[in-house]
XYZ file of C-alpha atoms in Angstrom:
213
model
C 19.422 8.561 10.042
C 19.157 6.640 6.465
C 15.551 7.564 4.569
C 12.827 5.082 4.978
C 8.973 5.638 3.562
C 6.414 5.089 6.720
C 3.032 4.292 4.829
C -8.517 -1.443 8.739
C -11.277 -1.310 7.708
C -13.290 -0.062 5.039
C -15.237 3.216 5.789
C -15.799 6.765 4.937
C -15.431 8.416 8.419
C -11.437 7.993 7.983
C -9.462 11.024 8.535
C -5.889 12.240 8.532
C -5.121 11.103 11.894
C -2.356 9.015 9.918
C -0.239 11.854 9.863
C -0.425 12.175 13.539
C 0.529 8.485 13.273
C 3.595 9.017 10.734
C 5.044 12.079 13.220
C 5.110 10.087 16.576
C 6.307 6.490 14.520
C 9.555 7.650 15.205
C 9.017 8.273 19.140
C 7.409 5.477 19.759
C 9.133 2.438 21.722
C 7.057 -0.505 22.509
C 7.858 -3.432 24.829
C 10.637 -6.107 23.100
C 8.083 -8.662 21.849
C 9.029 -10.315 18.569
C 4.620 -10.871 18.179
C 4.411 -6.950 17.687
C 5.418 -7.194 14.366
C 2.344 -10.109 13.401
C -0.265 -7.632 13.708
C -3.746 -8.469 13.522
C -5.634 -6.348 10.755
C -9.027 -6.244 12.324
C -7.024 -4.041 15.121
C -7.785 0.149 15.265
C -4.828 0.648 16.925
C -1.811 -1.193 14.998
C 1.200 -2.053 17.746
C 4.589 -1.094 15.685
C 7.825 -2.598 16.132
C 10.417 -0.390 17.664
C 13.150 -2.378 15.113
C 12.264 -0.251 11.733
C 14.096 2.562 11.322
C 11.156 5.538 10.111
C 11.006 8.433 9.583
C 8.750 11.744 10.044
C 7.683 11.776 5.970
C 4.052 12.378 5.126
C 2.517 11.207 2.147
C 3.306 13.855 -0.875
C 0.267 15.295 -2.386
C -0.602 12.329 -5.171
C 0.859 13.147 -8.542
C 0.525 11.133 -11.737
C 3.279 8.897 -12.359
C 4.949 9.853 -9.368
C 5.991 6.364 -6.619
C 5.950 7.982 -3.172
C 8.245 5.178 -2.494
C 11.116 6.370 -4.804
C 13.593 7.770 -3.397
C 13.898 6.048 -0.219
C 14.724 2.708 1.157
C 13.770 0.103 3.949
C 16.604 0.175 6.785
C 16.446 -1.419 10.063
C 17.790 -0.469 13.249
C 21.757 -1.321 14.209
C 19.922 -3.007 18.053
C 16.847 -4.105 16.202
C 17.775 -7.473 16.800
C 17.573 -6.841 20.675
C 13.392 -6.647 20.186
C 13.211 -10.775 19.576
C 13.702 -13.604 21.382
C 16.048 -15.377 18.644
C 17.424 -15.109 15.795
C 15.009 -17.128 13.520
C 12.132 -14.836 14.256
C 13.963 -11.752 13.948
C 15.139 -13.281 10.186
C 11.878 -13.954 9.519
C 10.463 -10.254 10.353
C 13.308 -8.836 8.621
C 12.161 -11.114 5.158
C 8.874 -10.342 5.455
C 9.456 -6.341 5.686
C 11.886 -6.320 3.111
C 9.198 -7.963 0.955
C 6.685 -5.572 1.401
C 8.977 -2.889 0.941
C 9.886 -3.735 -2.061
C 6.315 -4.375 -3.003
C 5.893 -0.989 -2.520
C 2.565 -1.369 -1.163
C 1.152 -3.872 -3.129
C 1.798 -6.708 -0.914
C 0.234 -6.575 2.546
C 1.915 -4.099 4.946
C 0.327 -3.571 8.178
C 3.465 -1.682 9.706
C 2.182 1.162 7.396
C -1.495 0.644 7.622
C -1.821 -1.482 4.304
C -4.559 -4.315 4.013
C -5.730 -6.560 1.874
C -9.518 -6.360 0.775
C -10.969 -9.676 1.167
C -14.338 -11.020 -0.223
C -13.513 -8.958 -3.906
C -17.081 -10.282 -4.514
C -18.971 -8.786 -1.388
C -21.680 -5.603 -1.723
C -19.024 -2.249 -1.431
C -21.699 0.425 -1.560
C -23.570 0.052 -4.761
C -21.524 -2.642 -6.230
C -19.107 -5.510 -5.257
C -15.761 -5.140 -4.485
C -14.424 -6.039 -7.501
C -16.248 -4.017 -9.775
C -15.277 -0.807 -7.549
C -11.505 -1.777 -8.079
C -12.183 -2.420 -11.980
C -12.970 0.999 -11.969
C -10.608 2.536 -10.326
C -8.437 0.767 -12.164
C -9.557 1.498 -15.398
C -9.264 5.241 -14.299
C -5.215 4.695 -14.224
C -5.277 2.449 -17.160
C -7.335 5.247 -19.163
C -5.100 8.080 -17.953
C -2.032 5.623 -19.054
C -2.640 5.420 -22.089
C -3.432 9.221 -22.822
C 0.017 9.617 -21.220
C 1.713 7.066 -23.181
C -0.459 6.280 -26.241
C -0.479 3.095 -25.418
C -4.105 0.718 -25.584
C -4.283 -1.334 -22.378
C -7.162 -2.447 -21.300
C -8.836 -4.358 -17.779
C -9.091 -7.860 -17.979
C -9.732 -8.923 -14.402
C -8.837 -8.408 -10.826
C -6.259 -10.236 -8.971
C -6.235 -8.108 -5.563
C -6.194 -5.078 -4.222
C -4.732 -3.405 -0.816
C -5.796 -0.168 0.833
C -4.637 2.575 2.977
C -6.551 4.649 5.004
C -6.606 8.226 5.722
C -8.921 11.108 4.499
C -10.271 8.553 1.879
C -8.372 5.368 0.335
C -4.770 4.902 -1.288
C -5.608 1.775 -3.501
C -3.010 -0.198 -4.548
C -4.548 -2.776 -7.065
C -3.068 -5.573 -9.246
C -4.782 -6.654 -11.892
C -4.503 -8.671 -15.391
C -4.356 -6.613 -18.467
C -4.227 -7.050 -22.348
C -1.575 -4.251 -23.606
C -3.449 -5.060 -27.427
C -6.204 -6.479 -28.547
C -6.158 -10.285 -28.101
C -2.440 -9.893 -26.874
C -1.003 -12.406 -23.898
C -2.598 -11.607 -20.396
C -0.233 -9.144 -18.499
C 0.046 -8.416 -14.463
C -0.448 -4.752 -14.166
C -0.240 -2.602 -10.973
C -2.153 0.604 -10.962
C -2.580 3.325 -7.738
C -5.177 5.380 -7.101
C -6.523 7.850 -4.307
C -10.352 8.082 -3.729
C -11.470 10.905 -1.632
C -13.398 10.714 1.095
C -17.030 11.810 0.827
C -16.567 11.493 -2.863
C -16.751 15.339 -3.008
C -13.310 15.052 -5.112
C -13.399 12.319 -8.062
C -10.899 9.322 -7.950
C -7.393 10.590 -8.304
C -5.521 7.883 -10.684
C -1.402 7.897 -9.538
C 0.112 5.187 -11.449
C -0.274 2.391 -13.745
C 2.307 -0.169 -14.863
C 3.699 -3.560 -15.707
C 4.274 -5.381 -12.880
C 7.817 -6.785 -14.016
C 8.855 -3.486 -13.934
C 9.261 -3.898 -10.370
C 12.421 -5.396 -9.223
């Protein structure tokens, strides 16, 4: 089997149950229903299509400037078409899955429990979701500037995704300036905010979105 990487609501009570989901992913064999891949982000139990070739890979410990997608690829079972009633539906499924994979978590991907953070101006504990994402993105930018000697600054949040499990893994797309009065550039930041807030958020990466092919 070729390697592939397996990545909801907001709650501080989420646990590391996703690790158990990862281990059982290969063993699942759901009914032949092409609708399985059109999951509802509001469902707690996400039904995963049997047409994706997953491995038993668990998320590694977070490390700065290490994208957990590196070294893996999205592959499909040779007999995956059997789970769909027609070629068009299967082609749409494959296209969505490939695009989600290429975006490395920055595009909604319910198959890996990655969901969008909606209504950014709504309250998130004591601040808005937008401000929360700005603070996390700024943490990643600060680490980038320290490591690379750059002067990137966060300007505005475009969108944010999260993956629950022992806290939240956050995928933030934002506009930035790379130097004072410079043009706006789309950036991506990835971080972990641990459950219970006993451990400070950990910046994982920060990069221009254009560096991802």
